[in-house]
Amino acid sequence: MVKVKKVSIVTPCYNGEKFIDRYMKMILEQTYSHLELVFINDGSTDQTEKIVKSYEVRLKEKNIDFVYCYQKNAGQAAAINKGLQMFTGDYFVYPDADDILLPDSIQKRAEFLDNHTEYGFVGSKGWDAYEDDLDHYVLVAPRQNGVVENLFMETIKNEWTTFTCTYMFRRDAFFKSLPSRKIYMNSDFTLQDVQMLLPIAYHYKCGFLEDYLYVRVIRSDSHSQRREPYSKLLIRNDAIEDVYMQTIKEISMPIKERDVYIELVKCWFLRLRKYILLNYALEKEVCSLYSLLKNKCNGRDLVVFGTGEDAMKLMTILPQQEYPCYFIDNNVDQQGKLFWGLTVKSLNLMKQEKSKFFILVVTSQYGIQIKKQLLQEGFTYCKDFVLFEDIL
């Protein structure tokens, strides 16, 4: 007789009385037969404990192993770390306590891992739903390139198109990838999705199911549902970058390879800082940085390299008296035309007189390539040109 693998459901929760009753019923409705629920109460001050413990008998009747742990409020990372130390399953998932696991969610993912031992973890499609309208699911953007077995680079570049609570992990594979059995405890943002995915995605292939097995509930107080002040956005951006850096440093890999990934993350978050400035109507900050750069040109004319969306956003913010003298673009179809009322030229036309100009590269998509191009053409970084994101 084939042994049925145990699946642990690791659940951290703080003040969940509004949704924990729904969550506990959802656990009871799972079609999989061998479950363990590890519930970490992170110092809740409401009725969370009373509601959860009221289900203890029903969990036992369904042969669901129940492990309850109360700790003083220490944050989500500490609660997840406690759960990672306590669970005993062969596989595990860590759904948010306010989200929804569809009835066959555990069963389909466990069966996949049973039948495909070459994968260290498996994900699925999922829905979004707003907390005030849980009967209507919203389609989450599907993967553009089908199944991506190597999820590591997707996660590094923040390009994955599903959410990590849809993933089920093999215990052995996960702890070989994260031998400390704990994630980084950043005081501002846990970002547990990245911390849970990156280590195992570096070492193991990821399977993927086309089934919709999870519903992420979007609450009105979530970060994505409110417009935050500029200062908080930058603090949040820095805290998230810190989590990425610390997670990569903990992964066992060659030093040179790690340095490449760290550089990729740095470039990504530089672009995010530029995005914050250009997309959150921060005209004063952008103009101040631009004017400061223009004043440091030492009498040289300032030109902008790029005529794409980033350059257009910059020009919508700048007052006319601050306009550059012209634009440069590698696209021959753009050269000779007018952009924002100014001539677009090729780099070749100004190489002989480069001492007269200072170049501001304004394109997040091709910034690194253009930097290499200018260096090869004899321009000196900071002296003759700079990437816009590097002055932020």
CSV table of N, CA and C in Angstrom, one decimal, residues 116-221:
chain,number,residue,atom,x,y,z
A,116,HIS,N,5.7,13.6,-10.1
A,116,HIS,CA,6.8,14.2,-10.8
A,116,HIS,C,8.0,14.6,-9.8
A,117,THR,N,8.7,13.5,-9.5
A,117,THR,CA,9.8,13.7,-8.5
A,117,THR,C,10.9,14.6,-8.9
A,118,GLU,N,11.0,14.9,-10.2
A,118,GLU,CA,12.1,15.8,-10.7
A,118,GLU,C,11.9,17.3,-10.3
A,119,TYR,N,10.7,17.6,-9.8
A,119,TYR,CA,10.4,19.0,-9.4
A,119,TYR,C,10.5,19.2,-7.9
A,120,GLY,N,11.1,20.3,-7.5
A,120,GLY,CA,11.2,20.6,-6.0
A,120,GLY,C,9.9,21.3,-5.5
A,121,PHE,N,9.2,21.9,-6.4
A,121,PHE,CA,7.9,22.6,-5.9
A,121,PHE,C,7.0,22.8,-7.1
A,122,VAL,N,5.8,23.1,-6.9
A,122,VAL,CA,4.8,23.2,-8.0
A,122,VAL,C,3.9,24.4,-7.7
A,123,GLY,N,3.5,25.1,-8.7
A,123,GLY,CA,2.6,26.2,-8.6
A,123,GLY,C,1.4,26.0,-9.4
A,124,SER,N,0.4,26.9,-9.4
A,124,SER,CA,-0.8,26.8,-10.2
A,124,SER,C,-1.3,28.2,-10.5
A,125,LYS,N,-2.3,28.3,-11.3
A,125,LYS,CA,-3.0,29.6,-11.6
A,125,LYS,C,-3.8,29.9,-10.4
A,126,GLY,N,-4.2,31.2,-10.3
A,126,GLY,CA,-5.0,31.7,-9.2
A,126,GLY,C,-5.9,32.9,-9.6
A,127,TRP,N,-6.8,33.1,-8.8
A,127,TRP,CA,-7.7,34.3,-9.0
A,127,TRP,C,-7.4,35.4,-8.0
A,128,ASP,N,-7.9,36.6,-8.2
A,128,ASP,CA,-8.0,37.6,-7.3
A,128,ASP,C,-9.5,37.9,-7.0
A,129,ALA,N,-9.8,38.3,-5.7
A,129,ALA,CA,-11.1,38.7,-5.4
A,129,ALA,C,-11.0,39.8,-4.3
A,130,TYR,N,-11.9,40.8,-4.4
A,130,TYR,CA,-12.0,41.9,-3.4
A,130,TYR,C,-12.8,41.4,-2.2
A,131,GLU,N,-12.4,41.8,-1.0
A,131,GLU,CA,-12.9,41.3,0.2
A,131,GLU,C,-14.4,41.6,0.3
A,132,ASP,N,-14.9,42.7,-0.3
A,132,ASP,CA,-16.3,43.0,-0.2
A,132,ASP,C,-17.1,42.4,-1.4
A,133,ASP,N,-16.5,41.5,-2.2
A,133,ASP,CA,-17.2,40.9,-3.3
A,133,ASP,C,-16.5,39.5,-3.6
A,134,LEU,N,-16.6,38.6,-2.6
A,134,LEU,CA,-15.8,37.4,-2.7
A,134,LEU,C,-16.5,36.4,-3.7
A,135,ASP,N,-17.7,36.7,-4.2
A,135,ASP,CA,-18.3,35.8,-5.1
A,135,ASP,C,-17.9,36.0,-6.6
A,136,HIS,N,-17.1,37.0,-6.8
A,136,HIS,CA,-16.7,37.3,-8.2
A,136,HIS,C,-15.1,37.3,-8.2
A,137,TYR,N,-14.6,36.4,-9.0
A,137,TYR,CA,-13.1,36.3,-9.1
A,137,TYR,C,-12.6,37.1,-10.3
A,138,VAL,N,-11.4,37.7,-10.1
A,138,VAL,CA,-10.8,38.5,-11.2
A,138,VAL,C,-9.6,37.7,-11.7
A,139,LEU,N,-9.5,37.6,-13.0
A,139,LEU,CA,-8.4,36.9,-13.7
A,139,LEU,C,-7.1,37.5,-13.4
A,140,VAL,N,-6.1,36.8,-12.9
A,140,VAL,CA,-4.8,37.2,-12.7
A,140,VAL,C,-4.1,37.0,-14.0
A,141,ALA,N,-3.2,38.0,-14.4
A,141,ALA,CA,-2.5,37.9,-15.7
A,141,ALA,C,-1.8,36.5,-15.9
A,142,PRO,N,-2.1,35.8,-16.9
A,142,PRO,CA,-1.5,34.4,-17.1
A,142,PRO,C,0.0,34.6,-17.5
A,143,ARG,N,0.7,33.5,-17.4
A,143,ARG,CA,2.1,33.5,-17.9
A,143,ARG,C,2.2,33.8,-19.4
A,144,GLN,N,3.1,34.6,-19.8
A,144,GLN,CA,3.2,34.9,-21.2
A,144,GLN,C,4.0,33.9,-22.0
A,145,ASN,N,4.9,33.1,-21.2
A,145,ASN,CA,5.7,32.2,-21.9
A,145,ASN,C,5.5,30.7,-21.5
A,146,GLY,N,4.2,30.5,-21.0
A,146,GLY,CA,3.9,29.1,-20.6
A,146,GLY,C,4.6,28.8,-19.3
A,147,VAL,N,4.9,27.5,-19.2
A,147,VAL,CA,5.6,27.0,-18.0
A,147,VAL,C,7.0,27.4,-17.9
A,148,VAL,N,7.5,28.0,-16.8
A,148,VAL,CA,8.8,28.4,-16.6
A,148,VAL,C,9.4,27.5,-15.5
A,149,GLU,N,10.2,26.5,-15.8
A,149,GLU,CA,10.7,25.6,-14.8
A,149,GLU,C,11.8,26.3,-14.0
A,150,ASN,N,12.6,27.2,-14.6
A,150,ASN,CA,13.6,27.9,-13.8
A,150,ASN,C,13.0,29.2,-13.4
A,151,LEU,N,12.5,29.2,-12.2
A,151,LEU,CA,11.7,30.4,-11.7
A,151,LEU,C,12.7,31.4,-11.1
A,152,PHE,N,14.0,31.1,-10.9
A,152,PHE,CA,14.9,32.0,-10.2
A,152,PHE,C,15.0,33.3,-10.9
A,153,MET,N,15.3,33.4,-12.2
A,153,MET,CA,15.5,34.6,-12.9
A,153,MET,C,14.2,35.4,-12.9
A,154,GLU,N,13.1,34.7,-13.1
A,154,GLU,CA,11.8,35.4,-13.0
A,154,GLU,C,11.6,36.2,-11.7
A,155,THR,N,12.0,35.5,-10.6
A,155,THR,CA,11.8,36.1,-9.3
A,155,THR,C,12.8,37.3,-9.1
A,156,ILE,N,14.0,37.1,-9.6
A,156,ILE,CA,15.1,38.1,-9.5
A,156,ILE,C,14.6,39.4,-10.1
A,157,LYS,N,14.0,39.2,-11.3
A,157,LYS,CA,13.5,40.4,-12.1
A,157,LYS,C,12.1,40.8,-11.8
A,158,ASN,N,11.5,40.1,-10.8
A,158,ASN,CA,10.1,40.5,-10.4
A,158,ASN,C,9.2,40.3,-11.6
A,159,GLU,N,9.3,39.3,-12.3
A,159,GLU,CA,8.5,39.1,-13.5
A,159,GLU,C,7.5,37.9,-13.5
A,160,TRP,N,7.5,37.2,-12.3
A,160,TRP,CA,6.6,36.1,-12.2
A,160,TRP,C,5.1,36.6,-12.2
A,161,THR,N,4.2,35.9,-12.8
A,161,THR,CA,2.9,36.4,-13.0
A,161,THR,C,1.8,35.7,-12.2
A,162,THR,N,2.3,34.9,-11.2
A,162,THR,CA,1.3,34.3,-10.3
A,162,THR,C,1.9,34.7,-8.9
A,163,PHE,N,1.2,34.3,-7.8
A,163,PHE,CA,1.6,34.6,-6.5
A,163,PHE,C,2.1,33.4,-5.7
A,164,THR,N,3.0,33.6,-4.8
A,164,THR,CA,3.7,32.4,-4.2
A,164,THR,C,2.8,31.5,-3.4
A,165,CYS,N,1.7,32.1,-2.9
A,165,CYS,CA,0.9,31.2,-2.1
A,165,CYS,C,0.2,30.1,-2.9
A,166,THR,N,0.4,30.1,-4.2
A,166,THR,CA,-0.1,29.0,-5.0
A,166,THR,C,0.9,27.8,-5.1
A,167,TYR,N,2.1,28.0,-4.5
A,167,TYR,CA,3.1,27.0,-4.6
A,167,TYR,C,3.1,26.0,-3.4
A,168,MET,N,3.4,24.8,-3.7
A,168,MET,CA,3.6,23.7,-2.7
A,168,MET,C,5.0,23.3,-2.8
A,169,PHE,N,5.7,23.1,-1.7
A,169,PHE,CA,7.1,22.8,-1.6
A,169,PHE,C,7.3,21.4,-1.1
A,170,ARG,N,8.3,20.7,-1.6
A,170,ARG,CA,8.8,19.5,-0.9
A,170,ARG,C,9.6,19.9,0.3
A,171,ARG,N,9.4,19.3,1.4
A,171,ARG,CA,10.1,19.6,2.6
A,171,ARG,C,11.6,19.5,2.4
A,172,ASP,N,12.0,18.3,1.9
A,172,ASP,CA,13.5,18.1,1.8
A,172,ASP,C,14.2,19.1,0.9
A,173,ALA,N,13.5,19.4,-0.3
A,173,ALA,CA,14.1,20.3,-1.2
A,173,ALA,C,14.2,21.7,-0.6
A,174,PHE,N,13.1,22.1,0.1
A,174,PHE,CA,13.1,23.4,0.7
A,174,PHE,C,14.2,23.6,1.7
A,175,PHE,N,14.4,22.6,2.6
A,175,PHE,CA,15.3,22.8,3.6
A,175,PHE,C,16.8,22.6,3.2
A,176,LYS,N,17.0,21.9,2.1
A,176,LYS,CA,18.3,21.8,1.5
A,176,LYS,C,18.7,23.2,0.9
A,177,SER,N,17.6,23.9,0.4
A,177,SER,CA,17.9,25.2,-0.2
A,177,SER,C,17.9,26.3,0.9
A,178,LEU,N,17.3,26.1,2.0
A,178,LEU,CA,17.3,27.1,3.1
A,178,LEU,C,17.6,26.3,4.4
A,179,PRO,N,18.9,25.9,4.6
A,179,PRO,CA,19.2,25.1,5.7
A,179,PRO,C,19.0,25.7,7.1
A,180,SER,N,19.0,27.1,7.1
A,180,SER,CA,18.8,27.8,8.4
A,180,SER,C,17.3,27.6,8.8
A,181,ARG,N,16.4,27.2,8.0
A,181,ARG,CA,15.0,27.1,8.2
A,181,ARG,C,14.4,28.4,8.8
A,182,LYS,N,14.9,29.5,8.3
A,182,LYS,CA,14.3,30.8,8.7
A,182,LYS,C,14.5,31.8,7.6
A,183,ILE,N,13.6,32.7,7.5
A,183,ILE,CA,13.7,33.8,6.5
A,183,ILE,C,14.2,35.1,7.2
A,184,TYR,N,14.6,36.0,6.5
A,184,TYR,CA,15.2,37.3,7.0
A,184,TYR,C,14.2,38.1,7.6
A,185,MET,N,14.5,38.6,8.8
A,185,MET,CA,13.5,39.4,9.6
A,185,MET,C,13.8,40.9,9.4
A,186,ASN,N,13.4,41.5,8.3
A,186,ASN,CA,13.5,42.9,8.0
A,186,ASN,C,12.4,43.6,8.8
A,187,SER,N,12.8,44.7,9.5
A,187,SER,CA,11.8,45.4,10.4
A,187,SER,C,10.7,46.1,9.6
A,188,ASP,N,10.9,46.3,8.3
A,188,ASP,CA,9.9,47.1,7.6
A,188,ASP,C,9.0,46.2,6.7
A,189,PHE,N,9.6,45.3,5.9
A,189,PHE,CA,8.9,44.4,5.0
A,189,PHE,C,9.4,43.0,5.0
A,190,THR,N,8.6,42.0,5.3
A,190,THR,CA,9.0,40.6,5.3
A,190,THR,C,9.3,40.1,3.9
A,191,LEU,N,8.4,40.5,2.9
A,191,LEU,CA,8.5,40.0,1.6
A,191,LEU,C,8.8,38.5,1.5
A,192,GLN,N,7.9,37.8,2.2
A,192,GLN,CA,8.1,36.3,2.4
A,192,GLN,C,8.0,35.6,1.0
A,193,ASP,N,7.3,36.2,0.1
A,193,ASP,CA,7.2,35.5,-1.2
A,193,ASP,C,8.6,35.3,-1.9
A,194,VAL,N,9.3,36.4,-1.9
A,194,VAL,CA,10.7,36.3,-2.5
A,194,VAL,C,11.6,35.4,-1.6
A,195,GLN,N,11.5,35.5,-0.3
A,195,GLN,CA,12.4,34.8,0.6
A,195,GLN,C,12.1,33.3,0.5
A,196,MET,N,10.9,32.9,0.3
A,196,MET,CA,10.5,31.5,0.2
A,196,MET,C,10.8,30.9,-1.2
A,197,LEU,N,10.7,31.8,-2.2
A,197,LEU,CA,10.9,31.3,-3.6
A,197,LEU,C,12.3,31.2,-4.1
A,198,LEU,N,13.1,32.3,-3.8
A,198,LEU,CA,14.4,32.4,-4.4
A,198,LEU,C,15.4,31.2,-4.1
A,199,PRO,N,15.5,30.8,-2.8
A,199,PRO,CA,16.4,29.7,-2.5
A,199,PRO,C,16.1,28.4,-3.2
A,200,ILE,N,14.8,28.0,-3.2
A,200,ILE,CA,14.5,26.7,-3.8
A,200,ILE,C,14.4,26.8,-5.3
A,201,ALA,N,14.1,28.0,-5.8
A,201,ALA,CA,14.1,28.2,-7.3
A,201,ALA,C,15.5,28.2,-7.9
A,202,TYR,N,16.5,28.5,-7.1
A,202,TYR,CA,17.9,28.5,-7.6
A,202,TYR,C,18.3,27.0,-7.7
A,203,HIS,N,17.9,26.1,-6.8
A,203,HIS,CA,18.4,24.8,-6.8
A,203,HIS,C,17.5,23.7,-7.5
A,204,TYR,N,16.2,24.1,-7.6
A,204,TYR,CA,15.2,23.0,-8.2
A,204,TYR,C,14.3,23.6,-9.3
A,205,LYS,N,13.9,22.7,-10.1
A,205,LYS,CA,12.9,23.1,-11.1
A,205,LYS,C,11.5,23.2,-10.5
A,206,CYS,N,10.7,24.0,-11.1
A,206,CYS,CA,9.3,24.3,-10.7
A,206,CYS,C,8.3,23.7,-11.7
A,207,GLY,N,7.4,23.0,-11.1
A,207,GLY,CA,6.3,22.5,-12.0
A,207,GLY,C,5.1,23.5,-12.0
A,208,PHE,N,4.2,23.3,-12.9
A,208,PHE,CA,3.1,24.3,-13.0
A,208,PHE,C,1.8,23.6,-13.4
A,209,LEU,N,0.8,23.9,-12.7
A,209,LEU,CA,-0.6,23.4,-13.1
A,209,LEU,C,-1.4,24.5,-13.7
A,210,GLU,N,-2.2,24.1,-14.7
A,210,GLU,CA,-3.1,25.1,-15.4
A,210,GLU,C,-4.3,25.3,-14.6
A,211,ASP,N,-4.6,24.5,-13.5
A,211,ASP,CA,-5.8,24.7,-12.7
A,211,ASP,C,-5.7,26.0,-11.9
A,212,TYR,N,-6.9,26.5,-11.7
A,212,TYR,CA,-7.1,27.7,-10.8
A,212,TYR,C,-7.4,27.1,-9.4
A,213,LEU,N,-6.4,27.2,-8.4
A,213,LEU,CA,-6.5,26.5,-7.2
A,213,LEU,C,-6.5,27.4,-6.0
A,214,TYR,N,-6.4,28.7,-6.2
A,214,TYR,CA,-6.2,29.6,-5.1
A,214,TYR,C,-6.9,31.0,-5.4
A,215,VAL,N,-7.4,31.6,-4.4
A,215,VAL,CA,-8.0,32.9,-4.5
A,215,VAL,C,-7.3,33.9,-3.5
A,216,ARG,N,-6.6,34.9,-4.1
A,216,ARG,CA,-6.0,35.9,-3.3
A,216,ARG,C,-7.0,37.0,-3.0
A,217,VAL,N,-7.3,37.3,-1.7
A,217,VAL,CA,-8.3,38.3,-1.3
A,217,VAL,C,-7.6,39.6,-1.2
A,218,ILE,N,-8.0,40.6,-1.9
A,218,ILE,CA,-7.4,41.9,-1.9
A,218,ILE,C,-8.2,42.8,-0.9
A,219,ARG,N,-7.5,43.2,0.2
A,219,ARG,CA,-8.2,44.0,1.2
A,219,ARG,C,-8.0,45.5,1.0
A,220,SER,N,-8.9,46.2,1.5
A,220,SER,CA,-8.9,47.7,1.2
A,220,SER,C,-7.7,48.4,1.8
A,221,ASP,N,-7.1,47.7,2.8
A,221,ASP,CA,-5.9,48.4,3.5
A,221,ASP,C,-4.6,47.9,3.0
